[in-house]
CSV table of C-alpha atoms and ligand atoms in Angstrom, one decimal:
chain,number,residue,atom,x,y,z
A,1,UNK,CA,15.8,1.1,14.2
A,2,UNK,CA,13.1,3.8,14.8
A,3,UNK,CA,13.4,7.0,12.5
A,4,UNK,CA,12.1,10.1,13.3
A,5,UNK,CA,9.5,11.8,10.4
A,6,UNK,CA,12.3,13.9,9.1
A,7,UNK,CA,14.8,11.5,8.4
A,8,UNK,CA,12.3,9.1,7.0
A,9,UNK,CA,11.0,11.6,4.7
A,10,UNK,CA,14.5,12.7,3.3
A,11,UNK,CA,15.4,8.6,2.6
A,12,UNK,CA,12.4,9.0,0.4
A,13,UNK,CA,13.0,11.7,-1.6
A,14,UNK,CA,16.5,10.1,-1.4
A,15,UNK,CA,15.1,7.1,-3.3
A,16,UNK,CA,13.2,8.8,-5.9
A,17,UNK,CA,14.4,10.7,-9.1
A,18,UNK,CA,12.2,13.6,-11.0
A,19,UNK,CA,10.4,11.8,-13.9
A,20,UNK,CA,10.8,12.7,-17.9
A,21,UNK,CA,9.2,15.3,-19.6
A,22,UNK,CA,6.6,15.5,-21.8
A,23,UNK,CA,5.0,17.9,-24.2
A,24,UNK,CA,0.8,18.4,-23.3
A,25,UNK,CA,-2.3,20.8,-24.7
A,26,UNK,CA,-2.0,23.7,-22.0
A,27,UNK,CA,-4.9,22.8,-19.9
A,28,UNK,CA,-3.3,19.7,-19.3
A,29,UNK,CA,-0.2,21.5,-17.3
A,30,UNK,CA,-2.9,22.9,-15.2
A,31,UNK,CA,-0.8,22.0,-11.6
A,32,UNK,CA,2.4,21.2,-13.0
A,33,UNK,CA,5.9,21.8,-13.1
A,34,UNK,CA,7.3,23.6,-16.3
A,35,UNK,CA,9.8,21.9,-17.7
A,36,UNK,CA,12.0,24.5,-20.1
A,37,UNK,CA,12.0,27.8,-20.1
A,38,UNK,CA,8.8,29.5,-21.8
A,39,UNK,CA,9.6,32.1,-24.3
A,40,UNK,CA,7.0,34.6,-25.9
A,41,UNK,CA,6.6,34.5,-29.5
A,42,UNK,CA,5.4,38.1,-29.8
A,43,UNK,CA,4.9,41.2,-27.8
A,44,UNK,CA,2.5,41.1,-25.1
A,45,UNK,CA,0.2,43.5,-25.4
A,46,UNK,CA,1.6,43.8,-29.0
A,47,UNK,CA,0.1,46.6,-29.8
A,48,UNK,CA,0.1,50.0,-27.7
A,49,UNK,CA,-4.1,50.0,-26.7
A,50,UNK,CA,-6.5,51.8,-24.7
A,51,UNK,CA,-7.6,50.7,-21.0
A,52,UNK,CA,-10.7,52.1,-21.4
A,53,UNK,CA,-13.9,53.1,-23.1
A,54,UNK,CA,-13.0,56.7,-24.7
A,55,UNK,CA,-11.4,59.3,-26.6
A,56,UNK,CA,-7.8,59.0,-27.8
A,57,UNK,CA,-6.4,62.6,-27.2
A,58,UNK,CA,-3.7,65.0,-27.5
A,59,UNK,CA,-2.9,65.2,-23.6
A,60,UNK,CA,-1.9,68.6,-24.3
A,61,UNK,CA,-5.1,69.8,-25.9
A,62,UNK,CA,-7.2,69.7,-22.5
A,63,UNK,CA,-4.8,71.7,-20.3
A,64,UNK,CA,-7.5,73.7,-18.3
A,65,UNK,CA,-9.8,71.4,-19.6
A,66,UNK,CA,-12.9,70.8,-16.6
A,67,UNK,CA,-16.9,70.2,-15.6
A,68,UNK,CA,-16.9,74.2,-16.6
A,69,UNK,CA,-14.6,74.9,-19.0
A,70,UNK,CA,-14.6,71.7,-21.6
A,71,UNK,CA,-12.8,71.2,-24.6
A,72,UNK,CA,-14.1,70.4,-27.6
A,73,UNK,CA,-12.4,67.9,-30.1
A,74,UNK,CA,-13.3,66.6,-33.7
A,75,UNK,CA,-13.6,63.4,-33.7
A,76,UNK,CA,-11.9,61.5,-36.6
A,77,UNK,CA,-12.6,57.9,-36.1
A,78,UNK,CA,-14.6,55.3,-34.2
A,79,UNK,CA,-11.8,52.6,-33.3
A,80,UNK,CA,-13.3,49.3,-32.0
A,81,UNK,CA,-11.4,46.6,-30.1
A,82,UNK,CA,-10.0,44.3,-33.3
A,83,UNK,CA,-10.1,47.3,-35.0
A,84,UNK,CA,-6.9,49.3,-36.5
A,85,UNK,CA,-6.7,52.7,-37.8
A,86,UNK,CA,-4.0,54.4,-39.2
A,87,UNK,CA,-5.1,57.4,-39.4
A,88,UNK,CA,-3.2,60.4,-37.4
A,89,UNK,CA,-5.0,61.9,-34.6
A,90,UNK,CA,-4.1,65.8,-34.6
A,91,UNK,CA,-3.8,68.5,-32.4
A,92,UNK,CA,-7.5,69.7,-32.0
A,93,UNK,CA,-8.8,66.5,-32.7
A,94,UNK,CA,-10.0,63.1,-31.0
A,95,UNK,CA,-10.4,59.1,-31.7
A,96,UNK,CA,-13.6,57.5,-30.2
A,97,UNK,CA,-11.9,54.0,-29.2
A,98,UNK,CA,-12.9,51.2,-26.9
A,99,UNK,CA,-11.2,49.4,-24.4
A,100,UNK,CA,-8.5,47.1,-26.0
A,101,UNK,CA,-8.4,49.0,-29.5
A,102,UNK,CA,-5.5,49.9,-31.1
A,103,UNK,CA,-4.0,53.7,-29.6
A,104,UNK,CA,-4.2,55.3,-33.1
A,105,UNK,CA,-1.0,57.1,-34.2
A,106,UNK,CA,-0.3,60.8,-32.7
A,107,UNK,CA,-2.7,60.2,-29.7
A,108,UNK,CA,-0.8,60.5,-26.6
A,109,UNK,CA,-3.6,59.8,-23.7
A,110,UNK,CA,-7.1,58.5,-23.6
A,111,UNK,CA,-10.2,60.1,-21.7
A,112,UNK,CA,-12.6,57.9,-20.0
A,113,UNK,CA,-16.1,58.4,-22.0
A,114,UNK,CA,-17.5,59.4,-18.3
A,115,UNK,CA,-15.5,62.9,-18.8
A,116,UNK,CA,-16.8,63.7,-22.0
A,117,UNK,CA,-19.9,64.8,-23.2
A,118,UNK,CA,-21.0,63.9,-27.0
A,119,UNK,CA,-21.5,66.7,-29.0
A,120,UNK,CA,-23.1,66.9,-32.6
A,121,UNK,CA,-23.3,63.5,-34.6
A,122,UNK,CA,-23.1,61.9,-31.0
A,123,UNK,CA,-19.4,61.9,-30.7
A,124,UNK,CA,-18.7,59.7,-33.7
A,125,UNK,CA,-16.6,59.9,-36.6
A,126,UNK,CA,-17.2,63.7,-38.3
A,127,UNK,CA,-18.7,64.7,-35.0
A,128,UNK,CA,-17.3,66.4,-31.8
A,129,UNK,CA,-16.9,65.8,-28.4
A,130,UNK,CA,-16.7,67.8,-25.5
A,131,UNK,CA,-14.2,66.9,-22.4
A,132,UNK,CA,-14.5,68.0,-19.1
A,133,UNK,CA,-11.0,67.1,-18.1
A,134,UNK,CA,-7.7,66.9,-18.0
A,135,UNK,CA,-5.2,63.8,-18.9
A,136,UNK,CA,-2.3,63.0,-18.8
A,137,UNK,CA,0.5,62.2,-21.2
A,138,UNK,CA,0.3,58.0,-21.1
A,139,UNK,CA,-3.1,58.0,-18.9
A,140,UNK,CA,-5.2,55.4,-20.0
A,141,UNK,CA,-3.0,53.5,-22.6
A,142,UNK,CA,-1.7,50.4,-21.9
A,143,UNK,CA,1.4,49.7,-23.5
A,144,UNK,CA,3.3,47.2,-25.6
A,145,UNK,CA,5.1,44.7,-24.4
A,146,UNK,CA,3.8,45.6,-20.9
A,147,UNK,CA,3.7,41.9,-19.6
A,148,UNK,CA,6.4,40.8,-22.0
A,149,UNK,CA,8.7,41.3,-25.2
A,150,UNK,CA,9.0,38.3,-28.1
A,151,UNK,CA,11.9,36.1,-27.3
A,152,UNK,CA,11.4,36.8,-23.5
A,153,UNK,CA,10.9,34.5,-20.9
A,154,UNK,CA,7.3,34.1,-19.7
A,155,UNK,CA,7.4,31.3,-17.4
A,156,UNK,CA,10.9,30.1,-16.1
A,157,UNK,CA,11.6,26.3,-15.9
A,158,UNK,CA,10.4,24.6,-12.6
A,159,UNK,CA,7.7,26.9,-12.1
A,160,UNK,CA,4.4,26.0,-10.8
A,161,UNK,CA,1.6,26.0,-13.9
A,162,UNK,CA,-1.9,28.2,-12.0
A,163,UNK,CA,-4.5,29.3,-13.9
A,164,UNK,CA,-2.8,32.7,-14.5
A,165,UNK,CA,0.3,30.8,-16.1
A,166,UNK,CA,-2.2,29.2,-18.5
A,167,UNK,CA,-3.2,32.3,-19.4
A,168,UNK,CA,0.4,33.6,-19.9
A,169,UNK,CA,1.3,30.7,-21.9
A,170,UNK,CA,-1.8,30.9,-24.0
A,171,UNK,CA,-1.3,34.8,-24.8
A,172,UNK,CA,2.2,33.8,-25.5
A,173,UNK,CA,1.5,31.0,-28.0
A,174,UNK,CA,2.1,27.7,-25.8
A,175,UNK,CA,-0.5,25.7,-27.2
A,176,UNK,CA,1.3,22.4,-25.7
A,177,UNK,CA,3.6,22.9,-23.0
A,178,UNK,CA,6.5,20.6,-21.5
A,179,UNK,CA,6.0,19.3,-18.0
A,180,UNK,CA,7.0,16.5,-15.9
A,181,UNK,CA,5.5,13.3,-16.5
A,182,UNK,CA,2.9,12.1,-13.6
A,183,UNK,CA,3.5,9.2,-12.0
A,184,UNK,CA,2.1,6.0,-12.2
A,185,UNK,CA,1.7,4.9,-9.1
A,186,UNK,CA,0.4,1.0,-7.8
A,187,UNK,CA,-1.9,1.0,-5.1
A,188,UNK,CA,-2.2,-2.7,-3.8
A,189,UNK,CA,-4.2,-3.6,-0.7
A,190,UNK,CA,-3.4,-6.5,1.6
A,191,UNK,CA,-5.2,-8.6,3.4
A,192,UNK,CA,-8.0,-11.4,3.7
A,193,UNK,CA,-10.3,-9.6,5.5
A,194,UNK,CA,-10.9,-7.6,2.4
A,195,UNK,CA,-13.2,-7.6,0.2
A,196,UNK,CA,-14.2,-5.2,-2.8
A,197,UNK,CA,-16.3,-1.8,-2.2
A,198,UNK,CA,-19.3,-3.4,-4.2
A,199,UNK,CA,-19.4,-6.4,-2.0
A,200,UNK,CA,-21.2,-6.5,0.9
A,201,UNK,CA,-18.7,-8.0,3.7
A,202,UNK,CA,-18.9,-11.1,4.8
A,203,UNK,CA,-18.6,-12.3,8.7
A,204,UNK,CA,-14.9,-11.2,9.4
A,205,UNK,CA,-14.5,-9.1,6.4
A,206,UNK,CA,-14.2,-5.5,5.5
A,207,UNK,CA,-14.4,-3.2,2.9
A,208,UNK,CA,-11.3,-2.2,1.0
A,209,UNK,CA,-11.2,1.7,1.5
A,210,UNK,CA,-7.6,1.8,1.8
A,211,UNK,CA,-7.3,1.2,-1.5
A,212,UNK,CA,-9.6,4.2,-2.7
A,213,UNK,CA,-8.4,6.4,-0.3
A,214,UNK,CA,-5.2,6.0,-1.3
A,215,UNK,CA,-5.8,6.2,-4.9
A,216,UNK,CA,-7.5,9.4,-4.6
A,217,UNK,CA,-4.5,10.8,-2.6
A,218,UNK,CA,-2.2,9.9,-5.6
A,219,UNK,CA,-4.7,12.3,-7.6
A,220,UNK,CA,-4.8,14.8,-5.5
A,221,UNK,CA,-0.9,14.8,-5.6
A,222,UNK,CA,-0.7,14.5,-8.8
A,223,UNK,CA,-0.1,10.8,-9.7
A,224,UNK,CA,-1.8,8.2,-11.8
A,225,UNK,CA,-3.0,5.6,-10.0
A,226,UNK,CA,-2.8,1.9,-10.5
A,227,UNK,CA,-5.6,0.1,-8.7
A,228,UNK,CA,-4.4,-3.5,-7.9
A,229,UNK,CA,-6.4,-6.6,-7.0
A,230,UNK,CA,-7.3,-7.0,-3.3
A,231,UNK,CA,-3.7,-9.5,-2.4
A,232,UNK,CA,-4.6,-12.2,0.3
A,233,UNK,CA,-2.2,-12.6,3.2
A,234,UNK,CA,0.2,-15.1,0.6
A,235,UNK,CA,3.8,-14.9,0.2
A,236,UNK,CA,3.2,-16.0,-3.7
A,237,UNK,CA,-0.1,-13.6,-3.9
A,238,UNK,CA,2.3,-10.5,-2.8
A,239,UNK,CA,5.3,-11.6,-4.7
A,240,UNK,CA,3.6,-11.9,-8.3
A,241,UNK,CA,1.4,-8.2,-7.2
A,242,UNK,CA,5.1,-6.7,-6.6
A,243,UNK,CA,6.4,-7.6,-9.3
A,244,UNK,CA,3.8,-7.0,-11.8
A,245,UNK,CA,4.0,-3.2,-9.8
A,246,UNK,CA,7.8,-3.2,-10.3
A,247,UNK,CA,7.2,-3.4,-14.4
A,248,UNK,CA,4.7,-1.2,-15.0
A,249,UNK,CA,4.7,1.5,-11.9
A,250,UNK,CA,6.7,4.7,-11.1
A,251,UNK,CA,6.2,4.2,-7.4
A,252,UNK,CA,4.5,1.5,-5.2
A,253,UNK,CA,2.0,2.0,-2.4
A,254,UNK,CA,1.2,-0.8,-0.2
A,255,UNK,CA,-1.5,-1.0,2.9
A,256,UNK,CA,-1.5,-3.7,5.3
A,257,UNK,CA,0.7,-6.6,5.9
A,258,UNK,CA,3.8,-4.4,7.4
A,259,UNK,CA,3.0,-5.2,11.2
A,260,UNK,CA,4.4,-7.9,13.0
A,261,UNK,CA,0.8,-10.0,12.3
A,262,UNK,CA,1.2,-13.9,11.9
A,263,UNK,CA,0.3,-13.4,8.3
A,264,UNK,CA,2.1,-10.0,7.1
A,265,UNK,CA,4.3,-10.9,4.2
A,266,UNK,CA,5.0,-7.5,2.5
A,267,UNK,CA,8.2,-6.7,4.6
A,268,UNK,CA,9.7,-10.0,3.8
A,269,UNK,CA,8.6,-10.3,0.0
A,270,UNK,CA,10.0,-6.6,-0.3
A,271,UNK,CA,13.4,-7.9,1.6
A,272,UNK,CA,13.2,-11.1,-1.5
A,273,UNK,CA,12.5,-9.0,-4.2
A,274,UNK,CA,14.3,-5.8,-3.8
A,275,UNK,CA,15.5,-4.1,-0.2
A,276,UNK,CA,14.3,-2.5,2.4
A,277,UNK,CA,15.1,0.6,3.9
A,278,UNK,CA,13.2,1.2,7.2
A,279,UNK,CA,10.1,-0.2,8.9
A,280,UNK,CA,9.2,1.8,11.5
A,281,UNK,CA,9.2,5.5,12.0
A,282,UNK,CA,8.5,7.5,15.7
A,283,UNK,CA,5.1,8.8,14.8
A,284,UNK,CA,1.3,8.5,15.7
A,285,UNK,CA,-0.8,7.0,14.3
A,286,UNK,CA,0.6,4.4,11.8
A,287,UNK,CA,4.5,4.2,13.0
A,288,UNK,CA,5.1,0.8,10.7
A,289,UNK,CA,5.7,3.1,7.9
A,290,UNK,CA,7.7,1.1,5.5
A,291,UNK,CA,10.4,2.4,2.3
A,292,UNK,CA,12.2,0.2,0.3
A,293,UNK,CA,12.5,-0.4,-3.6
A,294,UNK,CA,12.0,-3.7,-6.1
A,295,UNK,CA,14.1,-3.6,-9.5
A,296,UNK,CA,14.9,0.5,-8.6
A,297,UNK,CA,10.9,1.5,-8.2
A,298,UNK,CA,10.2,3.2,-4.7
A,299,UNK,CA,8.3,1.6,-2.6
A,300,UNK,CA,6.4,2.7,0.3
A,301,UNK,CA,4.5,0.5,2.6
A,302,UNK,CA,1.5,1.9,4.7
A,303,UNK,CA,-0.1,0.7,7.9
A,304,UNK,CA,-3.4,-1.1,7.3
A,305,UNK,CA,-5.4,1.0,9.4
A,306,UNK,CA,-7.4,3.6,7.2
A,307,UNK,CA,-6.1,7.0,9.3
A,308,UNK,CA,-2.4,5.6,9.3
A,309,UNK,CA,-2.9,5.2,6.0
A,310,UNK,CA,-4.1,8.3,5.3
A,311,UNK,CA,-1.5,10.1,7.4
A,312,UNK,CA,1.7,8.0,6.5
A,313,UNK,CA,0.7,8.9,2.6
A,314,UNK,CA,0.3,12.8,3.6
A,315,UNK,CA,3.9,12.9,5.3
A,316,UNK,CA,5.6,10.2,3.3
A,317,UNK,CA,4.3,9.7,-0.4
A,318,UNK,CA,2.8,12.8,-1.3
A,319,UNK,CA,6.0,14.3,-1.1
A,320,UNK,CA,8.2,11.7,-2.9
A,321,UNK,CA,5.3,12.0,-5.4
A,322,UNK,CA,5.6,16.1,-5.6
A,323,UNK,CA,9.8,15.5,-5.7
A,324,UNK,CA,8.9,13.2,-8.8
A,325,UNK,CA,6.6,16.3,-10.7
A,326,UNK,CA,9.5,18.5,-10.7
A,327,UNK,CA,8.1,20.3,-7.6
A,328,UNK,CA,11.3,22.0,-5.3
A,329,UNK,CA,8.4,22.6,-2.0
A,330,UNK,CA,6.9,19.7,-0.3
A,331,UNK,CA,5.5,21.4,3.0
A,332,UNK,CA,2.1,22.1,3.1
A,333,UNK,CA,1.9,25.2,5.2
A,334,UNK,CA,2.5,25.2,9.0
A,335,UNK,CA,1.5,27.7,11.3
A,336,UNK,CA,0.3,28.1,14.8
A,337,UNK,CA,-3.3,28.0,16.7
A,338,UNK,CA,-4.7,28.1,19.8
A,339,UNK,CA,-5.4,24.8,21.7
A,340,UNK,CA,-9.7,24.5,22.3
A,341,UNK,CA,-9.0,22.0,24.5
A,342,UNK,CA,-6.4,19.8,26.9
A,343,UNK,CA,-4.8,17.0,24.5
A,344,UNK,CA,-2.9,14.3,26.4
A,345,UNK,CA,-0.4,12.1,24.5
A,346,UNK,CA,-0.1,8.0,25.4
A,347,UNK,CA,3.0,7.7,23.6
A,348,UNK,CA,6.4,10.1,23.7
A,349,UNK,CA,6.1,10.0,19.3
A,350,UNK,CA,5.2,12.8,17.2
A,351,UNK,CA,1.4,12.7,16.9
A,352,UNK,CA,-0.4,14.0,14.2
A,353,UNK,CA,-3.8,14.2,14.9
A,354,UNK,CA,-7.1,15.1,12.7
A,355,UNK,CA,-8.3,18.3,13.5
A,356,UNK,CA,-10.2,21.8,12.5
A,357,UNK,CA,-8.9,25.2,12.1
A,358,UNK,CA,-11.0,27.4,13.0
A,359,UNK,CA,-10.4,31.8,12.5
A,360,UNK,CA,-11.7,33.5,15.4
A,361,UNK,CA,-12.8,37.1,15.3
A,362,UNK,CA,-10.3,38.6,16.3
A,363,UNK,CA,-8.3,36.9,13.1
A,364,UNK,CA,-6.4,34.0,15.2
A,365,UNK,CA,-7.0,30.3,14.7
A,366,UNK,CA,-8.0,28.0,17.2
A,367,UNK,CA,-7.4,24.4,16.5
A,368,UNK,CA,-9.5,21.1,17.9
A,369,UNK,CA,-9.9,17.4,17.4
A,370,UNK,CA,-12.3,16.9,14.4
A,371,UNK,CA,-13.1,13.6,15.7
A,372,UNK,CA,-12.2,10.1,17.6
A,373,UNK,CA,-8.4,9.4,16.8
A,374,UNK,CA,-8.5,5.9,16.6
A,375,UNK,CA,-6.7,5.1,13.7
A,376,UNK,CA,-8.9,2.8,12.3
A,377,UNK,CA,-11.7,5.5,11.9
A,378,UNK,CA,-11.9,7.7,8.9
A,379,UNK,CA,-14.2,10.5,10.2
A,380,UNK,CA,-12.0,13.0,11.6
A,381,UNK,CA,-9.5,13.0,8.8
A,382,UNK,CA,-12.6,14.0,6.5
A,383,UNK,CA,-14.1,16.6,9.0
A,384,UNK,CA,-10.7,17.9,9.7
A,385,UNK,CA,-8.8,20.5,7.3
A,386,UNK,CA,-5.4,19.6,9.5
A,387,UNK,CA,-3.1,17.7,11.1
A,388,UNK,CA,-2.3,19.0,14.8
A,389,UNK,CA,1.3,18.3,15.3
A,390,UNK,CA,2.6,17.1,18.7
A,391,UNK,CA,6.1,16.6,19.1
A,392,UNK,CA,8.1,14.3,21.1
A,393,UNK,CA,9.2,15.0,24.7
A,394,UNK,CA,5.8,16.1,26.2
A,395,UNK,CA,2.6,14.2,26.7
A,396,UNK,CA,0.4,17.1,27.7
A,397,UNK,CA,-0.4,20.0,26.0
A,398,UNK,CA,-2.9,22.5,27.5
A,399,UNK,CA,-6.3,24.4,26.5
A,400,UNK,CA,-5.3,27.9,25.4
A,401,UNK,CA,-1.4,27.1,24.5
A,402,UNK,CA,-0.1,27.4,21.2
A,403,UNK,CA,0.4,24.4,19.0
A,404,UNK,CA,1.6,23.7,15.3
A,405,UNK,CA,-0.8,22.6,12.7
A,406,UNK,CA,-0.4,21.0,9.1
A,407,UNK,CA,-2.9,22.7,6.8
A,408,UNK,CA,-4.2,20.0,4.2
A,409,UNK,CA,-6.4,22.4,2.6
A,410,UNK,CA,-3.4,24.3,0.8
A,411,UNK,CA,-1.0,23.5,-1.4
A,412,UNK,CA,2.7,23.3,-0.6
A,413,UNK,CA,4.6,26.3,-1.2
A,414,UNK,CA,1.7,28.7,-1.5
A,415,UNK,CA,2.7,30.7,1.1
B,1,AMP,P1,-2.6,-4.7,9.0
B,1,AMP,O1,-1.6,-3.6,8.9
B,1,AMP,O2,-2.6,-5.5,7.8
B,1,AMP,O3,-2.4,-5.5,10.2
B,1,AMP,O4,-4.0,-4.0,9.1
B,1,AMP,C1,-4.3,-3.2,10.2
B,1,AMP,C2,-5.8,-2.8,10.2
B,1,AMP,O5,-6.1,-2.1,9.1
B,1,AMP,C3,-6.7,-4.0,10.3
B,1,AMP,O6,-7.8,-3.8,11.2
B,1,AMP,C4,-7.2,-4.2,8.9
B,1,AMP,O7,-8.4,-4.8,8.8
B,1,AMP,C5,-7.2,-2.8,8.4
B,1,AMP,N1,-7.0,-2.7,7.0
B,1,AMP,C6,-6.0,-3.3,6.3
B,1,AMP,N2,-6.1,-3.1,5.0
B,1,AMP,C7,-7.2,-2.3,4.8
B,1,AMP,C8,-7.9,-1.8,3.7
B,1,AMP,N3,-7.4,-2.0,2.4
B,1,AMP,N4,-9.0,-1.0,3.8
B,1,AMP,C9,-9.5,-0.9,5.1
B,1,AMP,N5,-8.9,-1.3,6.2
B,1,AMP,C10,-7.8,-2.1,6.1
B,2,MG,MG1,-3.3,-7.3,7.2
C-alpha cells in the first residue's frame, strides 16, 4: 500500500515516545525543550534601579523645571552600579547614580545626565546640579520584580530554550537545567558500491555521503548520531548492524537497500527482526520510504539516492526526532511564492523539489529550481533554502502562479 506524506508522517510520530529527562549546565539546553517548570529564586530586577546615567530626584522638585528656568539640587551621593546607598534623598536634594545602581531611598524619578548641567564640585557628592527638566514620578527607574517575582515561573515546561531563555534562566539561578535527552540515533549505510569518504572509489564504487549527510541532519535536529560501518548487500552483514543499532540506539536510520534491487535486504531483515510498517509513500523523489521498529526502537529506512535521502529524513525523521526532544511543532514554516518558471510534473505524487526563495522588491517571494532534480545529485538541495511543494492531481504548474514552499532555513514553530 502507497501512503500519502501525511499519514506516513503521523505512523511515525505514532511509533516514537518523548525521551527521559536530564539535568545539563545551561548552555547545554541551548535548543531544547524544558522539561519542569522553571521557578525564580529571587526577584528579578531585585532591587528597584535606575535605567539610566543620572540624577535620582524628587519628581516633584522640578515642576517648571526647563533649558531656562533650571533647578538646582544638592547632591548627596555618587551611587555606582554594584553600589548601594542607604542614604535618604530629600526634598531639595539629588543622587548622582548610574545605569543599574540601586534607586536610593526617598528618590521617586531619575533625570537623564543629558538634562542636567553640573554645577560646583562637578555634580558629585557635596556638590550641586542644575536640571533643565521636568520628570516624572517612576520615569527612569526600573523596577523590582519587573521581569519576575521569587517563586515565579520563568520558563514553563515544554518551552523552547533560545538564547533569551538562557539568559532568563541564568538571572534566575538555573545553573543546570532539565531537558529532554537527545537521541542517539544509528545511521547505517548500505550497499557494495560504497566505500569510505577517505577512499578514493574504485571502478563501480562510490563514496558514502549518505552516511554524512545524514548524520549531520540528526545534528541539525538535534540527535546524536551513531556512525555505522559501511553494511555490504548481506542478509547476515544487515542483520548483525540492526541489531547492534537496536541495543544501543534511540532511533535507526538506514540508506539503501529498500528498493526492489536483486540485492536489497533491509526490508526483509527488518520484517525478521522486528516489523514493518510501510514501504512506500506517494512522494517525489525517494517514495521507498520505509518505517518499522526492531526490539521497540523506530526505524526508518531511506532511499539510497543522496536527495531522497535528504528529503525523506526532512519530512520523515526530523520530525520523529523533534517529537522525541519534547518539541509539540514539527512544521517548518510554509508559505506561498511566486513560480519563476513553468514546472511540469512526470508523476501524479507530491513532489518536493530543491529550490531558492528569493524576496522581490516589492516584499513577495519568488521561488525557482536551485538545480537538476535528479535525485541522485546533491547540488540543489545545498544551493536551495526550500522545498517547492507540488501536490497530487496536477502535473503542470505555470510561471507566475502561486505555489507552496517548505522553508529549511527556519526552525519549526518560529512563526
Ligand atoms: P539503493 O536504494 O540501495 O538501490 O540505492 C539507490 C542509489 O543510491 C544507488 O545509485 C546507490 O549507489 C546510491 N546510494 C546508496 N547508498 C548511498 C550512500 N550511502 N551514499 C551515496 N549514495 C548512495
Ligand atoms: Mg543499494
Amino acid at each position: 500500500m502507497t501512503l500519502s506524506v501525511e499519514q506516513a508522517r503521523e505512523l511515525v510520530l505514532k511509533r516514537c515516545h518523548v525521551l527521559e529527562t536530564e539535568e545539563v549546565p545551561l548552555l547545554e539546553a541551548l535548543g531544547r525543550v524544558l522539561a519542569t517548570d522553571a521557578r525564580s529564586d529571587i526577584d528579578v530586577a531585585p532591587f528597584d534601579n535606575s535605567a539610566m546615567d543620572g540624577y535620582a530626584v524628587h519628581a516633584a522638585d522640578l515642576a517648571g523645571a526647563a533649558e531656562d528656568a533650571p533647578v538646582t539640587l544638592a547632591v548627596i551621593s555618587h551611587i555606582a552600579a554594584g553600589d548601594h546607598s542607604e542614604l535618604e534623598v530629600r526634598p531639595g536634594q539629588a543622587a548622582r547614580i548610574m545605569t543599574g545602581a540601586p534607586v536610593p531611598p526617598g528618590a521617586d524619578a531619575v533625570v537623564m545626565v543629558e538634562f542636567t548641567d553640573a554645577g560646583e564640585a562637578a555634580g558629585s557628592t557635596g556638590g550641586t546640579v542644575r536640571v533643565m527638566r521636568e520628570v516624572i514620578v517612576g520615569e527612569n527607574i526600573r523596577r523590582r520584580a519587573e521581569e519576575v517575582s521569587a517563586g515565579d515561573v520563568v520558563l514553563s515546561a515544554g518551552e523552547v530554550i533560545g538564547p533569551a531563555a538562557v539568559g532568563l534562566l541564568a538571572s534566575t539561578g538555573h545553573a543546570t537545567v532539565t531537558v529532554y535527552r537527545r537521541p542517539r540515533v544509528a545511521v547505517i549505510s548500505t550497499g557494495d558500491e560504497l566505500v569510505e569518504v577517505a577512499e578514493r572509489p574504485g571502478p563501480g564504487k562510490i563514496r558514502n555521503s549518505n552516511s554524512y549527510s545524514i548524520a549531520a541532519q540528526v545534528i541539525a535536529a538535534g540527535g546524536i548520531p551513531l556512525r555505522y560501518a559501511i553494511v555490504h548487500d548481506d542478509p547476515d552483514a544487515t542483520r548483525e548492524a540492526f541489531m547492534s543499532a537496536a541495543a544501543e540506539a534511540d532511533f535507526i536510520v538506514t540508506s539503501g537497500g529498500v528498493s526492489v534491487g536483486d540485492f536489497d535486504y533491509v526490508k526483509p531483515v527488518l520484517e525478521e527482526l522486528g516489523e514493518m510498517e510501510f514501504c512506500k509513500v506517494a512522494m517525489r523523489p525517494g517514495n521507498p520510504q520505509t518505517l518499522g521498529s526492531i526490539d521497540g526502537v523506530p526505524f526508518f529506512g531511506l532511499p539510497g539516492n543522496p536527495t531522497s535521502t535528504f528529503v525523506g529524513f526532512e519530512i520523515f525523521v526530523r520530525p520523529a526526532l523533534r517529537y522525541m526532544q519534547g518539541h509539540a511543532k514539527f512544521d517548518r514554516p510554509r508559505h506561498t511564492a511566486t513560480l519563476a518558471h513553468d514546472v511540469k510534473k512526470k508523476q501524479d505524487r507530491r513532489y518536493f523539489l530543491r529550490a531558492r526563495l528569493e524576496r522581490l522588491d516589492d516584499g513577495s517571494f519568488s521561488v525557482a529550481l536551485s538545480g537538476s532534480q535528479s535525485s541522485a545529485l546533491l547540488t540543489a538541495a545545498h544551493r536551495g533554502n526550500c522545498l517547492l511543494v507540488l501536490p497530487e492531481g496536477k502535473r503542470f504548474f505555470e510561471a507566475g502562479s502561486t505555489a507552496e514552499v517548505i522553508r529549511l532555513d527556519m526552525e519549526e514553530g518560529i512563526v
